[in-house]
């Protein structure tokens, strides 16, 4: 087991915030995790599992022992009558995995193309885009309990998926199972439908159908459209540091929604099955005048106000503290104008 010390994390977080890990171990198999857990030197030391660092704000050097997930490999594991089950190691790049499934002739994940991060992190926040959420395709995952060293498998129900939410984001309590900080995901399996149909219906996809004259796209066309849409409105983390959507789209009751519409009738809102409403947080932030604004080197992206960006590079880039100051200022103004507190999305360390 090789423990690296004072490891620069700038290239390991998509915000490109400058910070160091005091200690970091690269995890390439479950044996590596077990070796860490068995080593008396690291017994009782708090640990932090790092995937692609795409949903992370670093507010300083990381004191915990960083377990950097690098478990590789993609394979088809089972052909059922309705689905094909595929598996990927937690360290596999998510977008590369989506492209691999299509290259195998296995559609189903194309709406989730170009989401930054790793396969292992994908169930943690139940990633979603353009009408598909990870939970719609999820089969099961293997993980190791970092407290006991035991390996376990969870199905979708056990993962407790919600909107950008899962059991991995909550501490355990008497009422609710929680695995926050406790599980290291090793492998994730997905059940891809054999009778595939494109998932359309999102305004941006409908625009593509009209522009191209293609009403019934193939999975590859849909993949290409999603990549084009994302490239047009979301910053590429390789060029401009960011962590994707910084806030969740809030869900409100019909009464609250009416109150907000009374404050501004143009508010973008969608009715959900249960009668509640989802509001576009990007629109709310935009309406408060934040789009394109900055505090220090932390900025609000010009083309999508839901995304906070690092306007600088390296040592002259933003700090996690600055990002959180900007996030707090945005929350305050949205609260003052619309009476609603936006919930942040990334993990703040
Ligand atoms: N809008 C504005 N101004 C803005 C941003 C958005 O008016 O600055 C309006 C848009 O015009 C649109 C509405 O708000 O009417 C929604 O915007 P968009 O379609 O861009 O989607 P979103 O709700 O902001 C969500 C996800 C994205 C995902 C897209 C597409 C969340 C927190 N974000 O964004 O996910 O790619 O839908 O499905 O649910 C992520 O989680 O990191 C992420 C990028």
Short mmCIF file of C-alpha atoms in Angstrom, two decimals, residues 21-316:
data_model
loop_
_atom_site.label_atom_id
_atom_site.label_comp_id
_atom_site.label_asym_id
_atom_site.label_seq_id
_atom_site.Cartn_x
_atom_site.Cartn_y
_atom_site.Cartn_z
CA UNK A 21 -4.37 16.10 0.62
CA UNK A 22 -2.18 15.47 3.66
CA UNK A 23 -2.32 11.75 2.79
CA UNK A 24 -3.74 9.98 -0.24
CA UNK A 25 -4.01 6.32 -1.27
CA UNK A 26 -4.99 5.21 -4.77
CA UNK A 27 -7.58 2.43 -4.59
CA UNK A 28 -7.40 0.05 -7.57
CA UNK A 29 -9.10 -3.00 -6.04
CA UNK A 30 -10.97 -4.01 -2.91
CA UNK A 31 -7.70 -5.48 -1.61
CA UNK A 32 -6.32 -1.93 -1.52
CA UNK A 33 -9.25 -0.82 0.68
CA UNK A 34 -8.78 -3.79 2.99
CA UNK A 35 -5.05 -3.02 3.24
CA UNK A 36 -5.85 0.53 4.40
CA UNK A 37 -8.37 -0.73 6.94
CA UNK A 38 -5.94 -3.36 8.28
CA UNK A 39 -2.99 -0.97 8.66
CA UNK A 40 -2.61 0.01 12.35
CA UNK A 41 -1.07 3.33 11.29
CA UNK A 42 -4.36 4.44 9.71
CA UNK A 43 -6.75 2.91 12.24
CA UNK A 44 -9.30 5.45 13.43
CA UNK A 45 -8.11 8.11 10.98
CA UNK A 46 -11.10 9.76 9.24
CA UNK A 47 -11.28 8.97 5.52
CA UNK A 48 -12.68 10.73 2.50
CA UNK A 49 -13.52 8.94 -0.74
CA UNK A 50 -12.59 11.00 -3.80
CA UNK A 51 -14.02 10.13 -7.22
CA UNK A 52 -13.75 12.58 -10.12
CA UNK A 53 -13.89 15.56 -7.74
CA UNK A 54 -16.68 17.00 -9.88
CA UNK A 55 -19.14 17.70 -7.08
CA UNK A 56 -16.71 19.07 -4.53
CA UNK A 57 -15.72 22.42 -3.02
CA UNK A 58 -12.41 22.32 -1.14
CA UNK A 59 -12.24 25.03 1.52
CA UNK A 60 -8.74 24.06 2.68
CA UNK A 61 -6.25 21.21 2.76
CA UNK A 62 -7.86 17.84 3.33
CA UNK A 63 -6.86 16.39 6.68
CA UNK A 64 -8.66 13.07 6.21
CA UNK A 65 -6.95 10.12 4.53
CA UNK A 66 -8.10 10.48 0.91
CA UNK A 67 -9.10 7.23 -0.78
CA UNK A 68 -8.84 8.05 -4.47
CA UNK A 69 -11.13 5.72 -6.39
CA UNK A 70 -9.31 4.25 -9.41
CA UNK A 71 -11.07 0.89 -9.88
CA UNK A 72 -11.13 0.25 -13.64
CA UNK A 73 -13.01 -1.99 -16.08
CA UNK A 74 -16.30 -2.17 -17.97
CA UNK A 75 -18.05 -5.45 -18.85
CA UNK A 76 -21.36 -6.98 -19.81
CA UNK A 77 -22.41 -9.23 -16.94
CA UNK A 78 -25.80 -10.66 -17.92
CA UNK A 79 -28.29 -10.78 -20.79
CA UNK A 80 -31.85 -11.00 -19.47
CA UNK A 81 -35.07 -11.13 -21.51
CA UNK A 82 -35.76 -7.42 -20.93
CA UNK A 83 -32.43 -5.91 -19.99
CA UNK A 84 -28.69 -6.27 -20.44
CA UNK A 85 -26.74 -5.75 -17.25
CA UNK A 86 -23.41 -3.92 -17.56
CA UNK A 87 -20.91 -3.19 -14.82
CA UNK A 88 -18.19 -0.58 -14.42
CA UNK A 89 -15.49 0.01 -11.84
CA UNK A 90 -16.04 3.00 -9.56
CA UNK A 91 -13.02 4.83 -10.96
CA UNK A 92 -14.18 4.72 -14.59
CA UNK A 93 -14.92 8.14 -16.10
CA UNK A 94 -18.72 8.44 -16.41
CA UNK A 95 -18.80 9.84 -19.93
CA UNK A 96 -16.30 7.24 -21.18
CA UNK A 97 -18.59 4.57 -19.71
CA UNK A 98 -21.67 5.99 -21.49
CA UNK A 99 -19.69 6.03 -24.77
CA UNK A 100 -18.55 2.43 -24.12
CA UNK A 101 -22.16 1.21 -23.67
CA UNK A 102 -23.13 2.76 -27.01
CA UNK A 103 -20.08 1.22 -28.71
CA UNK A 104 -21.33 -2.17 -27.44
CA UNK A 105 -24.72 -1.46 -29.06
CA UNK A 106 -26.33 -1.03 -25.62
CA UNK A 107 -28.33 2.20 -25.47
CA UNK A 108 -30.07 3.62 -22.39
CA UNK A 109 -27.57 6.03 -20.85
CA UNK A 110 -27.21 8.50 -23.76
CA UNK A 111 -29.23 11.28 -22.06
CA UNK A 112 -26.59 11.24 -19.32
CA UNK A 113 -23.69 11.90 -21.72
CA UNK A 114 -20.95 14.37 -20.78
CA UNK A 115 -21.76 14.52 -17.06
CA UNK A 116 -18.38 15.02 -15.36
CA UNK A 117 -17.26 12.58 -12.67
CA UNK A 118 -16.81 8.87 -12.14
CA UNK A 119 -19.11 5.85 -12.22
CA UNK A 120 -18.61 5.38 -8.46
CA UNK A 121 -19.92 8.87 -7.69
CA UNK A 122 -22.93 8.56 -10.01
CA UNK A 123 -25.27 6.82 -7.51
CA UNK A 124 -24.25 9.11 -4.64
CA UNK A 125 -26.15 12.04 -6.07
CA UNK A 126 -28.34 10.03 -8.45
CA UNK A 127 -27.10 12.02 -11.44
CA UNK A 128 -29.76 13.07 -13.91
CA UNK A 129 -30.21 15.02 -17.11
CA UNK A 130 -32.70 15.42 -19.96
CA UNK A 131 -35.42 13.24 -18.50
CA UNK A 132 -33.28 10.31 -17.29
CA UNK A 133 -31.98 9.76 -13.78
CA UNK A 134 -29.40 7.20 -12.81
CA UNK A 135 -32.05 5.38 -10.73
CA UNK A 136 -34.00 4.61 -13.94
CA UNK A 137 -31.13 2.43 -15.18
CA UNK A 138 -29.50 1.34 -11.93
CA UNK A 139 -29.31 -2.38 -11.07
CA UNK A 140 -27.03 -2.74 -8.03
CA UNK A 141 -23.65 -1.78 -6.60
CA UNK A 142 -20.89 -3.34 -4.53
CA UNK A 143 -19.26 -1.37 -1.74
CA UNK A 144 -17.06 -1.83 1.30
CA UNK A 145 -18.09 -0.64 4.73
CA UNK A 146 -15.14 1.50 5.81
CA UNK A 147 -15.90 0.84 9.48
CA UNK A 148 -16.15 -2.95 9.42
CA UNK A 149 -14.31 -3.86 6.20
CA UNK A 150 -17.32 -5.92 5.10
CA UNK A 151 -18.34 -6.00 1.46
CA UNK A 152 -22.01 -5.54 0.63
CA UNK A 153 -24.32 -5.17 -2.35
CA UNK A 154 -27.24 -2.73 -2.55
CA UNK A 155 -30.18 -2.74 -4.96
CA UNK A 156 -32.01 0.42 -6.06
CA UNK A 157 -34.50 0.41 -3.16
CA UNK A 158 -31.68 0.06 -0.65
CA UNK A 159 -29.87 3.04 -2.18
CA UNK A 160 -32.83 5.28 -1.23
CA UNK A 161 -32.61 7.36 -4.40
CA UNK A 162 -34.27 10.76 -4.58
CA UNK A 163 -33.67 13.88 -6.65
CA UNK A 164 -29.86 14.33 -6.47
CA UNK A 165 -30.01 12.24 -3.32
CA UNK A 166 -29.25 8.76 -1.94
CA UNK A 167 -28.42 6.89 1.24
CA UNK A 168 -24.76 7.87 0.64
CA UNK A 169 -25.55 11.54 1.37
CA UNK A 170 -27.06 10.99 4.82
CA UNK A 171 -25.63 9.98 8.17
CA UNK A 172 -27.40 6.96 9.66
CA UNK A 173 -30.08 7.45 12.33
CA UNK A 174 -32.66 5.32 14.12
CA UNK A 175 -35.26 6.40 11.54
CA UNK A 176 -33.25 6.22 8.37
CA UNK A 177 -30.41 4.13 6.99
CA UNK A 178 -27.49 6.36 6.09
CA UNK A 179 -24.03 5.59 4.76
CA UNK A 180 -22.49 9.05 4.52
CA UNK A 181 -18.71 8.77 4.90
CA UNK A 182 -19.04 5.06 5.58
CA UNK A 183 -19.14 3.28 2.22
CA UNK A 184 -16.58 3.04 -0.55
CA UNK A 185 -18.37 2.10 -3.76
CA UNK A 186 -16.36 -0.42 -5.79
CA UNK A 187 -18.51 -1.31 -8.82
CA UNK A 188 -21.89 -0.24 -10.19
CA UNK A 189 -24.24 -2.28 -12.41
CA UNK A 190 -26.85 -0.88 -14.77
CA UNK A 191 -29.82 -2.62 -16.41
CA UNK A 192 -30.16 -1.31 -19.97
CA UNK A 193 -33.48 -1.93 -21.73
CA UNK A 194 -33.31 -4.33 -24.70
CA UNK A 195 -36.43 -2.72 -26.22
CA UNK A 196 -34.93 0.78 -26.31
CA UNK A 197 -36.94 3.92 -26.99
CA UNK A 198 -35.45 7.43 -26.99
CA UNK A 199 -36.34 9.55 -23.95
CA UNK A 200 -37.42 12.86 -25.48
CA UNK A 201 -39.74 15.59 -24.24
CA UNK A 202 -37.18 18.01 -22.80
CA UNK A 203 -37.45 21.44 -24.44
CA UNK A 204 -33.78 21.44 -25.50
CA UNK A 205 -34.18 18.02 -27.16
CA UNK A 206 -37.42 19.07 -28.87
CA UNK A 207 -35.53 22.03 -30.34
CA UNK A 208 -32.95 19.60 -31.77
CA UNK A 209 -35.74 17.48 -33.29
CA UNK A 210 -37.13 20.55 -35.03
CA UNK A 211 -33.70 21.86 -36.14
CA UNK A 212 -32.56 18.51 -37.59
CA UNK A 213 -35.96 17.30 -38.84
CA UNK A 214 -35.30 14.01 -37.00
CA UNK A 215 -38.37 13.06 -34.95
CA UNK A 216 -37.09 9.63 -33.94
CA UNK A 217 -33.34 9.85 -33.21
CA UNK A 218 -31.03 6.89 -32.72
CA UNK A 219 -29.23 6.54 -29.39
CA UNK A 220 -26.05 7.86 -31.01
CA UNK A 221 -27.89 10.93 -32.36
CA UNK A 222 -29.39 11.57 -28.93
CA UNK A 223 -25.93 11.21 -27.37
CA UNK A 224 -24.57 13.75 -29.87
CA UNK A 225 -27.47 16.17 -29.21
CA UNK A 226 -27.00 15.98 -25.44
CA UNK A 227 -23.25 16.64 -25.87
CA UNK A 228 -24.00 19.65 -28.11
CA UNK A 229 -26.61 21.07 -25.71
CA UNK A 230 -24.34 20.66 -22.71
CA UNK A 231 -21.33 22.16 -24.52
CA UNK A 232 -23.43 25.17 -25.54
CA UNK A 233 -24.69 26.04 -22.06
CA UNK A 234 -22.40 24.42 -19.49
CA UNK A 235 -18.71 25.29 -18.97
CA UNK A 236 -16.19 22.54 -19.77
CA UNK A 237 -14.36 21.92 -16.48
CA UNK A 238 -11.12 21.41 -18.44
CA UNK A 239 -11.34 25.09 -19.47
CA UNK A 240 -13.29 26.78 -16.67
CA UNK A 241 -13.35 25.24 -13.20
CA UNK A 242 -16.84 24.39 -11.94
CA UNK A 243 -18.87 21.70 -10.17
CA UNK A 244 -21.96 21.58 -12.40
CA UNK A 245 -25.24 22.82 -10.94
CA UNK A 246 -24.39 24.42 -7.62
CA UNK A 247 -27.96 24.38 -6.24
CA UNK A 248 -30.82 21.90 -6.45
CA UNK A 249 -34.01 22.86 -8.25
CA UNK A 250 -36.40 23.41 -5.32
CA UNK A 251 -39.71 21.61 -4.98
CA UNK A 252 -42.52 23.69 -3.49
CA UNK A 253 -46.20 23.21 -2.63
CA UNK A 254 -48.93 24.58 -4.92
CA UNK A 255 -49.50 27.42 -2.40
CA UNK A 256 -45.83 28.37 -2.27
CA UNK A 257 -45.67 28.25 -6.05
CA UNK A 258 -48.67 30.61 -6.28
CA UNK A 259 -46.90 32.97 -3.85
CA UNK A 260 -43.77 32.97 -6.02
CA UNK A 261 -45.75 33.47 -9.24
CA UNK A 262 -47.37 36.48 -7.54
CA UNK A 263 -43.86 37.87 -6.95
CA UNK A 264 -42.89 37.24 -10.59
CA UNK A 265 -45.29 35.64 -13.06
CA UNK A 266 -42.44 34.63 -15.37
CA UNK A 267 -40.95 32.11 -12.91
CA UNK A 268 -40.09 28.82 -14.68
CA UNK A 269 -42.03 26.03 -12.94
CA UNK A 270 -43.06 22.46 -13.71
CA UNK A 271 -45.96 20.56 -12.12
CA UNK A 272 -44.97 17.21 -10.62
CA UNK A 273 -47.17 14.07 -10.38
CA UNK A 274 -47.99 14.67 -6.71
CA UNK A 275 -49.30 18.22 -7.31
CA UNK A 276 -46.16 19.95 -6.05
CA UNK A 277 -44.03 22.14 -8.33
CA UNK A 278 -40.37 22.14 -9.28
CA UNK A 279 -38.84 25.57 -9.86
CA UNK A 280 -35.81 26.31 -12.05
CA UNK A 281 -33.18 27.52 -9.57
CA UNK A 282 -31.13 28.89 -12.51
CA UNK A 283 -34.05 31.14 -13.42
CA UNK A 284 -34.47 32.38 -9.80
CA UNK A 285 -30.76 33.23 -9.55
CA UNK A 286 -30.84 34.89 -12.96
CA UNK A 287 -33.93 36.92 -11.95
CA UNK A 288 -31.95 38.24 -8.95
CA UNK A 289 -29.36 39.60 -11.38
CA UNK A 290 -26.53 37.21 -10.55
CA UNK A 291 -25.78 35.83 -14.01
CA UNK A 292 -22.22 36.85 -14.99
CA UNK A 293 -21.48 38.42 -11.55
CA UNK A 294 -18.47 37.55 -9.37
CA UNK A 295 -17.17 37.77 -5.84
CA UNK A 296 -13.38 37.75 -6.09
CA UNK A 297 -12.51 34.96 -8.52
CA UNK A 298 -15.73 33.02 -7.87
CA UNK A 299 -18.30 33.77 -10.56
CA UNK A 300 -21.78 32.94 -11.81
CA UNK A 301 -21.54 31.44 -15.29
CA UNK A 302 -22.75 33.79 -18.04
CA UNK A 303 -24.83 31.17 -19.88
CA UNK A 304 -26.31 29.25 -16.91
CA UNK A 305 -26.77 30.99 -13.56
CA UNK A 306 -27.04 27.65 -11.72
CA UNK A 307 -23.34 27.01 -12.31
CA UNK A 308 -20.66 28.74 -10.23
CA UNK A 309 -17.25 28.97 -11.87
CA UNK A 310 -13.60 29.61 -11.05
CA UNK A 311 -12.64 32.74 -12.98
CA UNK A 312 -8.92 32.38 -12.33
CA UNK A 313 -6.25 29.74 -12.77
CA UNK A 314 -3.97 28.09 -10.24
CA UNK A 315 -2.87 30.18 -7.28
CA UNK A 316 -4.76 33.21 -8.67
#
